[in-house]
Short mmCIF file of C-alpha atoms and ligand atoms in Angstrom, two decimals:
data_model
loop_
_atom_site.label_atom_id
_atom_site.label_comp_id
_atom_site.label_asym_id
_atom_site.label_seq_id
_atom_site.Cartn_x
_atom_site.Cartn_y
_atom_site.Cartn_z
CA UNK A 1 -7.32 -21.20 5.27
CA UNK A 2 -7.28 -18.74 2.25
CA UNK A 3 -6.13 -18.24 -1.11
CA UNK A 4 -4.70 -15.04 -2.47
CA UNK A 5 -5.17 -15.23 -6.17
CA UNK A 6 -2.91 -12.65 -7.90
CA UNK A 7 0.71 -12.40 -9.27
CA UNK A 8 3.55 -12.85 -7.05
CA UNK A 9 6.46 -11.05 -7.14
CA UNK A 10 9.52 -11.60 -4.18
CA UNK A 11 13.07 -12.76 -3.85
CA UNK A 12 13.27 -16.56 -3.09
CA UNK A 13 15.02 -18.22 -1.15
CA UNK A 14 18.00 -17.31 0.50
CA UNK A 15 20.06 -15.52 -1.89
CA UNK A 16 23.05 -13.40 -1.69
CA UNK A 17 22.56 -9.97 -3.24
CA UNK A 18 24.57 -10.60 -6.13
CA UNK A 19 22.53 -13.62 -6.98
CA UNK A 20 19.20 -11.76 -5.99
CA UNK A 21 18.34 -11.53 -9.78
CA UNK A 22 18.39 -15.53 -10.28
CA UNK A 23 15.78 -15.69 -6.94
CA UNK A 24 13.54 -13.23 -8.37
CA UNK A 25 9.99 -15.20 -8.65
CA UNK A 26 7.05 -13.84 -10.77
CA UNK A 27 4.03 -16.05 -11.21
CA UNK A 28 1.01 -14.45 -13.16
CA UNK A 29 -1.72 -16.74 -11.65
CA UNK A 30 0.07 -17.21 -9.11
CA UNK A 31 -1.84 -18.08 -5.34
CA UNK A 32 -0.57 -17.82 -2.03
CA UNK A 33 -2.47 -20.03 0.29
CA UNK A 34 -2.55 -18.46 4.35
CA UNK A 35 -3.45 -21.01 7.21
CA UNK A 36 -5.59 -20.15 10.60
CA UNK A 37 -1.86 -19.10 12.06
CA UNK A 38 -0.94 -17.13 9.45
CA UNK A 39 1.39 -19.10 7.73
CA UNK A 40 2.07 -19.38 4.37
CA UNK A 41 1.29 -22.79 3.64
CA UNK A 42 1.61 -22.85 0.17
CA UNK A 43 3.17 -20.26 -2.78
CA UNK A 44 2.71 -20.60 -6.53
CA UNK A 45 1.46 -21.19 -9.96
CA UNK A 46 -2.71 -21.31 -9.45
CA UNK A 47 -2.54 -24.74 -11.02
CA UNK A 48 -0.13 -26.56 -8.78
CA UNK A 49 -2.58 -26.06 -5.95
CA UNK A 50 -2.47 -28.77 -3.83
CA UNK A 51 -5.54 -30.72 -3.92
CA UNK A 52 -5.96 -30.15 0.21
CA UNK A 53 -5.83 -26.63 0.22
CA UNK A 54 -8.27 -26.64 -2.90
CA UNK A 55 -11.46 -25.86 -0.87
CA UNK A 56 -9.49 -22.78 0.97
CA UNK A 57 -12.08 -19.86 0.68
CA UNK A 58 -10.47 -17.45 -2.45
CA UNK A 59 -9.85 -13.92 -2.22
CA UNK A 60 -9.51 -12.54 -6.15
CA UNK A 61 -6.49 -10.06 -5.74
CA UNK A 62 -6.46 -10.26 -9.75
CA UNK A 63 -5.40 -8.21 -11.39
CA UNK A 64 -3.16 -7.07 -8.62
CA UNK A 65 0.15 -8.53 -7.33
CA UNK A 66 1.51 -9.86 -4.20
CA UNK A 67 5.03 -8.52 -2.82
CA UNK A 68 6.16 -9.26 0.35
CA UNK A 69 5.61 -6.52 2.93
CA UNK A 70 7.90 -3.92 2.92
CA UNK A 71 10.81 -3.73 5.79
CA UNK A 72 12.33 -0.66 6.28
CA UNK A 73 15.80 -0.76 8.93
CA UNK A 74 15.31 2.46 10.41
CA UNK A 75 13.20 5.31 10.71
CA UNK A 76 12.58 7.79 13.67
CA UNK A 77 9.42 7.28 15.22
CA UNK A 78 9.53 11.19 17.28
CA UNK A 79 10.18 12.79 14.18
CA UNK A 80 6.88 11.62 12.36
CA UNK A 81 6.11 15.37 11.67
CA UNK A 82 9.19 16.36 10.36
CA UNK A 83 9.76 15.43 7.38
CA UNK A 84 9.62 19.24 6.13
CA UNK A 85 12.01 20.32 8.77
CA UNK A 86 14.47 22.84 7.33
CA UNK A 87 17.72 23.46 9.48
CA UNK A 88 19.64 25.28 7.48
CA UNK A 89 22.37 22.95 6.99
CA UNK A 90 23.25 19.56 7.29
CA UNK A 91 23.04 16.40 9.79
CA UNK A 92 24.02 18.73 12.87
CA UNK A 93 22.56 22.12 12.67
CA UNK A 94 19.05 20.31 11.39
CA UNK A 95 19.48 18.63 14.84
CA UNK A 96 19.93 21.53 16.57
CA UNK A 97 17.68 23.56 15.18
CA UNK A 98 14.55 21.47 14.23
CA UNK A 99 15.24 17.96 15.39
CA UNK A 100 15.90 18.23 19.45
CA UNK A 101 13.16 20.77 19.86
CA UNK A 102 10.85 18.85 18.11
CA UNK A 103 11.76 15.26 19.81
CA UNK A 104 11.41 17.13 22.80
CA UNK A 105 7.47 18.03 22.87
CA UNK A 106 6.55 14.14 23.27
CA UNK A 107 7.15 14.96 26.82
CA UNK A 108 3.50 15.79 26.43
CA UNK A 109 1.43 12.24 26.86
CA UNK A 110 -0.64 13.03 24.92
CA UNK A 111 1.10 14.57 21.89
CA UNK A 112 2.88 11.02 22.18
CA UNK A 113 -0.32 8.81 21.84
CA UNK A 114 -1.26 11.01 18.59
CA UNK A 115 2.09 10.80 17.36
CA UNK A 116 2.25 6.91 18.03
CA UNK A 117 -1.13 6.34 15.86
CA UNK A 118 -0.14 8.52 12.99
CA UNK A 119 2.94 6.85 12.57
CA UNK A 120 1.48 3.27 12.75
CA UNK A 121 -1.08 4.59 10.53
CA UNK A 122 1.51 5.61 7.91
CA UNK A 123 3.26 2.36 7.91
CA UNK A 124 -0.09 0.73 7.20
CA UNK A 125 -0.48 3.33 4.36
CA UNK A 126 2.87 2.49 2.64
CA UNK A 127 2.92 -0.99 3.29
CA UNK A 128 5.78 -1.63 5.70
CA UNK A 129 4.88 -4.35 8.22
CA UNK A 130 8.35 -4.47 9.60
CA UNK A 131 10.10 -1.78 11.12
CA UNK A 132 13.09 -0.95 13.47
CA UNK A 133 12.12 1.84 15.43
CA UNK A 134 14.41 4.65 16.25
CA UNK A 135 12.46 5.60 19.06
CA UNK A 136 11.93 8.98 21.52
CA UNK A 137 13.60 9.64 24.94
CA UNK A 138 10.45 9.32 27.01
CA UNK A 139 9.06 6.11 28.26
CA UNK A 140 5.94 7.12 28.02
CA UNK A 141 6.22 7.68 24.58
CA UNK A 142 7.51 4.63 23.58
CA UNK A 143 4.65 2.72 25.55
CA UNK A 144 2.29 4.44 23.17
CA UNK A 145 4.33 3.26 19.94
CA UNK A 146 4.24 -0.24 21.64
CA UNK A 147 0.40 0.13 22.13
CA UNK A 148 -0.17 1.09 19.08
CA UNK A 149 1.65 -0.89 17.04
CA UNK A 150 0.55 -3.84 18.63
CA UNK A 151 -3.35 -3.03 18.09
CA UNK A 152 -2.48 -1.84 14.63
CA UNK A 153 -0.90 -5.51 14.16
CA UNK A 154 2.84 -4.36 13.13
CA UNK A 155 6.09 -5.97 13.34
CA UNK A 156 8.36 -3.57 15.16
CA UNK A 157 11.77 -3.50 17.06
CA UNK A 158 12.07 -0.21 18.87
CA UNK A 159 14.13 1.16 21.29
CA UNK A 160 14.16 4.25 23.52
CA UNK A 161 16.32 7.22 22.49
CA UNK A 162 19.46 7.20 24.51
CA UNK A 163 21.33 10.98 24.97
CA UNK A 164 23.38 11.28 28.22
CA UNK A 165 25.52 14.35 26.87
CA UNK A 166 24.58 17.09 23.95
CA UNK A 167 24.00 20.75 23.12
CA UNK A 168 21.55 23.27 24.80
CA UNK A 169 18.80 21.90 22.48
CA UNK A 170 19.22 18.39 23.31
CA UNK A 171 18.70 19.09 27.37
CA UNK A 172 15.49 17.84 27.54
CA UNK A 173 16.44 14.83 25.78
CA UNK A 174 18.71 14.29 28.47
CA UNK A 175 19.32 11.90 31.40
CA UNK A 176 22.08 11.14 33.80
CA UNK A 177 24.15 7.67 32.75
CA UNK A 178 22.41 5.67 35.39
CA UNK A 179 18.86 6.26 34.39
CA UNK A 180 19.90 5.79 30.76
CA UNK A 181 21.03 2.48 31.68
CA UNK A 182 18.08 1.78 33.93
CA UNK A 183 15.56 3.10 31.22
CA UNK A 184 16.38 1.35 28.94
CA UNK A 185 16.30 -2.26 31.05
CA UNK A 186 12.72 -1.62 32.28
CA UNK A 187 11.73 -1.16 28.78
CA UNK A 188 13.47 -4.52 27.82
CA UNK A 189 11.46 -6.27 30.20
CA UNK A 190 8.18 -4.89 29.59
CA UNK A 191 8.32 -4.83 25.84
CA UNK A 192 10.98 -7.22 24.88
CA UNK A 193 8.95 -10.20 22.90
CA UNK A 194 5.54 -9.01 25.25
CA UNK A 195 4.29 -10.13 21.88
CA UNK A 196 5.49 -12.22 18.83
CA UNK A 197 5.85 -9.18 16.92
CA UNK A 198 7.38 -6.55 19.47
CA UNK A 199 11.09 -6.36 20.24
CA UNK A 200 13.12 -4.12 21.86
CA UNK A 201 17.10 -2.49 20.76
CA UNK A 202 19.53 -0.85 22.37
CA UNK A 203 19.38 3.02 20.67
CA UNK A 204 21.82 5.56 21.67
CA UNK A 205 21.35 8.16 19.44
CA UNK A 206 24.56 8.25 18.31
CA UNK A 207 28.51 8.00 19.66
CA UNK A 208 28.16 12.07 19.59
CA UNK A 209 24.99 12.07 22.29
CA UNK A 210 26.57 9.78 24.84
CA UNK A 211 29.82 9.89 26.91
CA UNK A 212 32.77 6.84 27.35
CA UNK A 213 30.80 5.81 30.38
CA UNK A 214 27.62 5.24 28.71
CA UNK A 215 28.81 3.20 25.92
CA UNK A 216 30.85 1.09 28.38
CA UNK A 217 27.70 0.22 29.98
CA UNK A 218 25.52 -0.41 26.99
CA UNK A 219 27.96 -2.73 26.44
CA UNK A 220 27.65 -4.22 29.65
CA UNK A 221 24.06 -4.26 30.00
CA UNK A 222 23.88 -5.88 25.66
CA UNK A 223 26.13 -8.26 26.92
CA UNK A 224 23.23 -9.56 29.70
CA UNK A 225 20.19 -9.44 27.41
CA UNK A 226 22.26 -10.18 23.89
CA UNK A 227 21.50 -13.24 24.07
CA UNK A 228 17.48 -12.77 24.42
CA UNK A 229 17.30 -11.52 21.11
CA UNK A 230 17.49 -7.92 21.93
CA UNK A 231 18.66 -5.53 19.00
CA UNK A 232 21.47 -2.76 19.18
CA UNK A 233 20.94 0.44 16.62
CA UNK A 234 22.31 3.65 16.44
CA UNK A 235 23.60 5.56 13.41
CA UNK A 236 27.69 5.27 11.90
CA UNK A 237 29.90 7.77 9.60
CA UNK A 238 26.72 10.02 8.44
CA UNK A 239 27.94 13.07 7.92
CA UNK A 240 31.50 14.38 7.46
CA UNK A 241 31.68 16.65 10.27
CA UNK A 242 29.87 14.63 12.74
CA UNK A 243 32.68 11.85 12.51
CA UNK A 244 35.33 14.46 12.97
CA UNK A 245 33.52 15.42 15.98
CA UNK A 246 33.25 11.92 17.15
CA UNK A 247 36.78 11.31 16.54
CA UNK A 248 36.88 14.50 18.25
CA UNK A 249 35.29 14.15 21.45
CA UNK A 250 35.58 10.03 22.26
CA UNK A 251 39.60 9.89 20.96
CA UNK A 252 38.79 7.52 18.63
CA UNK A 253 40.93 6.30 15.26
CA UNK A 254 37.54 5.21 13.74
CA UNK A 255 33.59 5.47 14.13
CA UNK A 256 33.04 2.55 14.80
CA UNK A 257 35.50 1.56 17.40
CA UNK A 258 32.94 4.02 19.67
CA UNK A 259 30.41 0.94 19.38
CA UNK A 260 33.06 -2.19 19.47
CA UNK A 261 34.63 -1.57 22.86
CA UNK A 262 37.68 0.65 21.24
CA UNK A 263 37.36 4.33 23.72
CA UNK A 264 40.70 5.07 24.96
CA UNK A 265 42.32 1.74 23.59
CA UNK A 266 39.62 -0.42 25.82
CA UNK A 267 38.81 -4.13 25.37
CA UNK A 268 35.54 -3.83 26.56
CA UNK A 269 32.20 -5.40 25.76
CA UNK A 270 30.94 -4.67 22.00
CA UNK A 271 27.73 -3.84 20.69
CA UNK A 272 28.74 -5.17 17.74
CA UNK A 273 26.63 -8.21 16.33
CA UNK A 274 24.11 -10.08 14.22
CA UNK A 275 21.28 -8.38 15.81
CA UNK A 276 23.10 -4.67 15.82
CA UNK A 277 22.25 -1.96 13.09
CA UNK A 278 23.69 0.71 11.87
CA UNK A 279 22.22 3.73 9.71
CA UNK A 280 23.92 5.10 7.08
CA UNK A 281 27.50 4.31 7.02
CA UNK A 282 28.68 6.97 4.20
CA UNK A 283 32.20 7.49 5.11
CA UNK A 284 33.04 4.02 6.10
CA UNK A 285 36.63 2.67 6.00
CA UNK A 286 37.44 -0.24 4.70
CA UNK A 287 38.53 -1.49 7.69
CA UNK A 288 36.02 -0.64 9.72
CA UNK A 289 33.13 -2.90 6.49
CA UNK A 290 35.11 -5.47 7.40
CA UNK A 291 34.44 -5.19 11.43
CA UNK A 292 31.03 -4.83 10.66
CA UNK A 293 30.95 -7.94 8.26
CA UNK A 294 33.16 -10.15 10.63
CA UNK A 295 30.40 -9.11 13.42
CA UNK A 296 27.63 -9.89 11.18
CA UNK A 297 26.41 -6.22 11.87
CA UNK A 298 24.06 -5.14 9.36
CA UNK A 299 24.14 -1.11 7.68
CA UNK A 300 20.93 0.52 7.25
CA UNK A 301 20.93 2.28 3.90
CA UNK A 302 18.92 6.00 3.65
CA UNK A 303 19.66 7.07 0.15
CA UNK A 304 16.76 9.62 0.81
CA UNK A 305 17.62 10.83 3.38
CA UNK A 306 21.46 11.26 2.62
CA UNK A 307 20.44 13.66 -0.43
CA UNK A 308 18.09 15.21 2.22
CA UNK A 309 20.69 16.24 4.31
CA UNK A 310 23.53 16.34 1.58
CA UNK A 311 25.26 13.52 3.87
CA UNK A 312 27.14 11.94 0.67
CA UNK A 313 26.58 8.45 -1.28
CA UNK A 314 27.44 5.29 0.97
CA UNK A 315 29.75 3.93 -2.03
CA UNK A 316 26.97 0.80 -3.11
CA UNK A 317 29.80 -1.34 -4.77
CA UNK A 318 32.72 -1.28 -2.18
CA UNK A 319 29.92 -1.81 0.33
CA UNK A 320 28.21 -4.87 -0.49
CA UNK A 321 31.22 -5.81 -1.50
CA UNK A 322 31.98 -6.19 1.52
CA UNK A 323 30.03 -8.76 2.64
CA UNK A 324 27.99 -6.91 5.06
CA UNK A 325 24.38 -6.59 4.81
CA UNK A 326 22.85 -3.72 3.05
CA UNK A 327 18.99 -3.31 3.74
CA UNK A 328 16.85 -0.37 3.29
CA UNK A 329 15.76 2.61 5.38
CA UNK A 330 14.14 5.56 4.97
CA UNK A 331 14.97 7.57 7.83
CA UNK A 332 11.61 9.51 8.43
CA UNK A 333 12.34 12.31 9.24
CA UNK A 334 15.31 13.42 7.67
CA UNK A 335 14.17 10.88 4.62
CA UNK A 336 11.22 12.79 3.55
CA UNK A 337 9.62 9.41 1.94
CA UNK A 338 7.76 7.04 4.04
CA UNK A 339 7.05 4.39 0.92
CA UNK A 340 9.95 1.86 0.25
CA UNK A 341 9.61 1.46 -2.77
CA UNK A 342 10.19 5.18 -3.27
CA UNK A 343 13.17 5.09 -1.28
CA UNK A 344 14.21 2.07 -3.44
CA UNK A 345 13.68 4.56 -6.54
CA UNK A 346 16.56 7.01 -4.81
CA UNK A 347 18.71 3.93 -4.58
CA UNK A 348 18.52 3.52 -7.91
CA UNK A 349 19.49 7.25 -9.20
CA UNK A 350 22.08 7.83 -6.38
CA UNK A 351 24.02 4.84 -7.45
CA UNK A 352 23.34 5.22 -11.05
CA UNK A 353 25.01 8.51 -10.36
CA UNK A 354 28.62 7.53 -8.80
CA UNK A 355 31.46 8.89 -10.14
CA UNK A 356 32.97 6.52 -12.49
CA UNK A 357 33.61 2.82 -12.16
CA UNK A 358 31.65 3.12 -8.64
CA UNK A 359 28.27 3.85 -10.59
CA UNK A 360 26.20 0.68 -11.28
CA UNK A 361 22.34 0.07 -12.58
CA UNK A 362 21.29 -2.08 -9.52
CA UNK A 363 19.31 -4.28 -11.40
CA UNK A 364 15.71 -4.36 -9.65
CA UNK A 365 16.08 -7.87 -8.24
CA UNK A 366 18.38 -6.11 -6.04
CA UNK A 367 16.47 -3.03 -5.40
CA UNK A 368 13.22 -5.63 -3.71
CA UNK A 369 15.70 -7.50 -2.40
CA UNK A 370 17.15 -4.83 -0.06
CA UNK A 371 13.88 -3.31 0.46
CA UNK A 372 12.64 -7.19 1.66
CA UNK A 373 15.03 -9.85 2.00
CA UNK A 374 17.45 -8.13 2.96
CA UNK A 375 15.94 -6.18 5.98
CA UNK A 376 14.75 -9.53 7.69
CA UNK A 377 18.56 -10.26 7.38
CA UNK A 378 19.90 -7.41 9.28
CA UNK A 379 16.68 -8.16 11.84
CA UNK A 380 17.71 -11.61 12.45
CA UNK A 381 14.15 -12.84 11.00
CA UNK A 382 15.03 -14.09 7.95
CA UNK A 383 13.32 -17.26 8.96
CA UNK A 384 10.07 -15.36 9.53
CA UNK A 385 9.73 -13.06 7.10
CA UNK A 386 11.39 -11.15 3.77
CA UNK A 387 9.34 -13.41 1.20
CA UNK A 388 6.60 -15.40 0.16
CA UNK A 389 8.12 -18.71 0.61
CA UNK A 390 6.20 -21.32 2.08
CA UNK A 391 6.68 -21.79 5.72
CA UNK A 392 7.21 -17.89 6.42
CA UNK A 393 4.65 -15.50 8.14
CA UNK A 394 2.14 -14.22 5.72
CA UNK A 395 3.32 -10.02 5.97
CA UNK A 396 2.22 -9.11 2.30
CA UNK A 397 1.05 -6.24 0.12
CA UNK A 398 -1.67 -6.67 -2.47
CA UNK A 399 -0.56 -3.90 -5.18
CA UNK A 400 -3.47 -3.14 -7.30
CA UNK A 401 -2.05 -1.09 -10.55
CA UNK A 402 -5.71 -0.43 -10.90
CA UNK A 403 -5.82 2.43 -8.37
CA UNK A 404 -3.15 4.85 -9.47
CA UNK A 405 -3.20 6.58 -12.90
CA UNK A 406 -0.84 5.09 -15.87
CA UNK A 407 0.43 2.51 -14.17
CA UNK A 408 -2.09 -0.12 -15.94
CA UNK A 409 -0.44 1.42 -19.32
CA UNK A 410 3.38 1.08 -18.42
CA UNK A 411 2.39 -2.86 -17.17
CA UNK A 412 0.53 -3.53 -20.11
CA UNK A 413 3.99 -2.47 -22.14
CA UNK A 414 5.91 -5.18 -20.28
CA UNK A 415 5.88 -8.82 -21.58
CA UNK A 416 4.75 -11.03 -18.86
CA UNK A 417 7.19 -13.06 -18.92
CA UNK A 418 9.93 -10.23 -18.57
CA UNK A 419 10.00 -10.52 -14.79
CA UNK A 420 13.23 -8.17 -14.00
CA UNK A 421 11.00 -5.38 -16.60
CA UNK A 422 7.69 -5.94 -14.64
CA UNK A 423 9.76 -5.72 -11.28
CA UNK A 424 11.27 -2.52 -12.82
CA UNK A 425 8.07 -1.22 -13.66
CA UNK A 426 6.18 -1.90 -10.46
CA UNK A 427 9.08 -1.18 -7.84
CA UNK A 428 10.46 2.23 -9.40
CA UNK A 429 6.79 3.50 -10.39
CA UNK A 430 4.23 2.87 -7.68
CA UNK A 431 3.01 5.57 -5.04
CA UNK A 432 0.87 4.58 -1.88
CA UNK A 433 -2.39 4.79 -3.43
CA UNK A 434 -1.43 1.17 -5.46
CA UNK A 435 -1.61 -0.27 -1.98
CA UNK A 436 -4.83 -2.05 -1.52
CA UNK A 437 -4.44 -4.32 1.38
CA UNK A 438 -1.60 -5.03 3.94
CA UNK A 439 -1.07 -8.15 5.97
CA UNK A 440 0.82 -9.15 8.82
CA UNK A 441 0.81 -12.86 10.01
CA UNK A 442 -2.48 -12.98 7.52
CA UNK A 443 -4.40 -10.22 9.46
CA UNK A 444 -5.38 -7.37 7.38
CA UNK A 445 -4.16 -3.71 8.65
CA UNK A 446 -6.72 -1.14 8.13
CA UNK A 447 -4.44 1.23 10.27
CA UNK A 448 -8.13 2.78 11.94
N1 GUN B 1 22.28 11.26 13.90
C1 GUN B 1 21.91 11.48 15.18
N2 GUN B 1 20.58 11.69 15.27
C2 GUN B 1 20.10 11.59 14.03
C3 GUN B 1 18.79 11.70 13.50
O1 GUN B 1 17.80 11.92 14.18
N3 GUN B 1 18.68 11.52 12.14
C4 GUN B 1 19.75 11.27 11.35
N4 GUN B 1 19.57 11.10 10.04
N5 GUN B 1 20.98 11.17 11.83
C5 GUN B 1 21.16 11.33 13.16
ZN1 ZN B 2 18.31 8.30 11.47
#
């Protein structure tokens, strides 16, 4: 056993978002005691130790603070070196023109094994220990990310790119509906729960990149494994002229009926689902929040990357309003932030920004809670992970304000006992280098 001396900062509980501010927990000498299985076995004030765990070797994290480990909902593995990609114009000439062609060189093995350690790397750097994966078209590749992130020791649900129709650029991205199928059930049963902290999804790229057909027998094929605890993800209503295009090419009313069964008026099997998520989700319809919410499909909000590619604002209060879940994702590469708690920072000034009565202050509670909580709801893992409650894996960050310049001077401005100003403080201000340590399941990361 061992105890993490330091402040804690996280969401308890079980909360809502709206009641994320009355969960928020900040204890100053606070210690969070790991078992041998990586468990947190206990969470709290230093001097409520329990007399048992008292000879549990001590590891000083003073003065730093403990936050749970970030969780970021979706981010694109094959574009881990394009985060500076300029196409010119938004979501669909930035495919076109830097995106395919540069998903398309991890053909090359080993391009893909470099690729795979740099990204696991990065997640080390930036703290987030759980991840769903957008992941490349070639198997190979995705072996490597599944190699990797298992030896790194991070929690990841990724799933192999799926494109069965496209433009010229996309070709090599390409395969015939059969082998899309077929690819994508191999990798199900090699990587699917291989390991506690590997899962695989479902990933067609999105309803523009595959035909009827396809999506009929995604639907088919979820419907088999649904049940294991395999994921669905794709993206929804990014980008303006992408859904016209969809609407365009499928003959559907709305987005989303592409992914519920809907082509052509079908009643066929839906992807639709407590374990299926969905990036973006801009230019939702009403209707179509409340699909997702009756489905208990989760949306996977990229403020970064929506101002990257001047997608639009996913309207914050309508949205959670709805009663779906809103976690967090960055969206590498068209987010150009890796760190969370940046992307949480864009969150903030996007929705601060609304027109109107739409605009809100999200208090912080809410900001850590999407970028935590909230991400092991749309994952299903809420049992696991998204705090430090007792009883849940030990993933954790040790923030030391120590290591990055000024941040020491804002804290020391905050009273201790203001916990929403502290949260403010820590959450909207720190960069990567305030990451000391990173923890999944109690191991350290060193990302080497
Ligand atoms: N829609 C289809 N593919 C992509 C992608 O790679 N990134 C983003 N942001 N949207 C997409
Ligand atoms: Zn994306």
């Amino acid at each position: 056993m061992r105890a993490y001396r330091g402040h804690l900062l996280h969401i308890g509980g079980a909360p809502q978002l709206a009641q994320a501010g009355d969960h928020l927990v900040s204890v100053p000498d606070g210690v969070l005691v790991v078992d041998d299985d990586g468990v947190i076995a206990f969470s709290g004030a230093h001097e409520r130790l329990p007399a048992d765990m008292a000879d549990a070797e001590v590891i000083d994290c003073r003065p730093g603070y403990l936050l749970p480990g970030f969780i970021d909902t979706h981010l694109h593995f094959p574009q881990t070196y394009c985060t500076d990609s300029y196409g010119g114009g938004q979501l669909l000439d930035w495919l076109q023109r830097c995106i395919f062609p540069a998903e398309a060189m991890l053909a090359d093995p080993e391009l893909a094994q470099r690729t795979a350690r740099d990204f696991c790397r990065r997640r080390v750097e930036v703290g987030t220990t759980t991840a769903l994966v957008f992941g490349s078209a070639f198997p190979d590749a995705q072996d490597a990310l599944f190699t990797e992130s298992l030896r790194t020791g991070l929690r990841t649900v990724s799933g192999r790119g799926i494109q069965t129709v496209g433009p010229e650029a996309a070709e090599p991205l390409l395969t015939d509906e059969a082998t899309a199928i077929d690819l994508s059930a191999r990798e199900i049963d090699r990587w699917h729960a291989a390991d506690p902290l590997l899962q695989v999804a479902l990933v067609p790229r999105f309803a523009l990149s595959v035909t009827a057909r396809t999506l009929a027998a995604l639907g088919e094929l979820y419907d088999s494994v649904r049940a294991d605890g395999v994921y669905f993800h794709s993206h929804l209503s990014e980008n303006l002229r992408e859904i016209e295009a969809v609407r365009d090419s499928l003959g559907v009313s709305c987005y989303l009926d592409a992914y519920d069964g809907r082509i052509g008026g079908a009643d066929a099997p839906t992807l639709l689902g407590r374990r299926s998520v969905l990036a973006h989700a801009v230019h939702c319809t009403d209707r179509e929040l409340a699909r997702l919410a009756d489905t208990g499909t989760s949306i996977s909000h990229c403020p970064t990357s929506q101002q990257f590619l001047g997608s639009g604002t996913m309207p914050w209060r309508r949205t959670t309003a709805s009663g779906v879940t809103v976690a967090l994702g960055s969206d590498v590469g068209a987010g150009d932030e890796w760190l969370m708690a940046r992307v949480a920072n864009d969150c903030f000034k996007v929705h601060i920004s609304e027109p109107g009565a739409a605009g809100l202050s999200i208090p912080p509670a809410q900001l850590l809670f999407t970028a935590t909580l909230a991400g092991a709801r749309a994952l299903d893992i809420e049992d696991r992970v998204g705090n430090l409650d007792a009883g849940k894996q030990a993933d954790f960050l040790v923030v030391d304000p120590q290591r990055q310049r000024l941040l020491p001077e804002l804290l020391e401005r905050v009273a201790p006992e203001d916990a929403d100003r502290l949260l403010f403080t820590l959450l909207l201000g720190i960069r990567e280098t305030a990451i000391a340590q990173v923890y999944v399941q109690g191991r350290e990361l060193t990302g080497e």
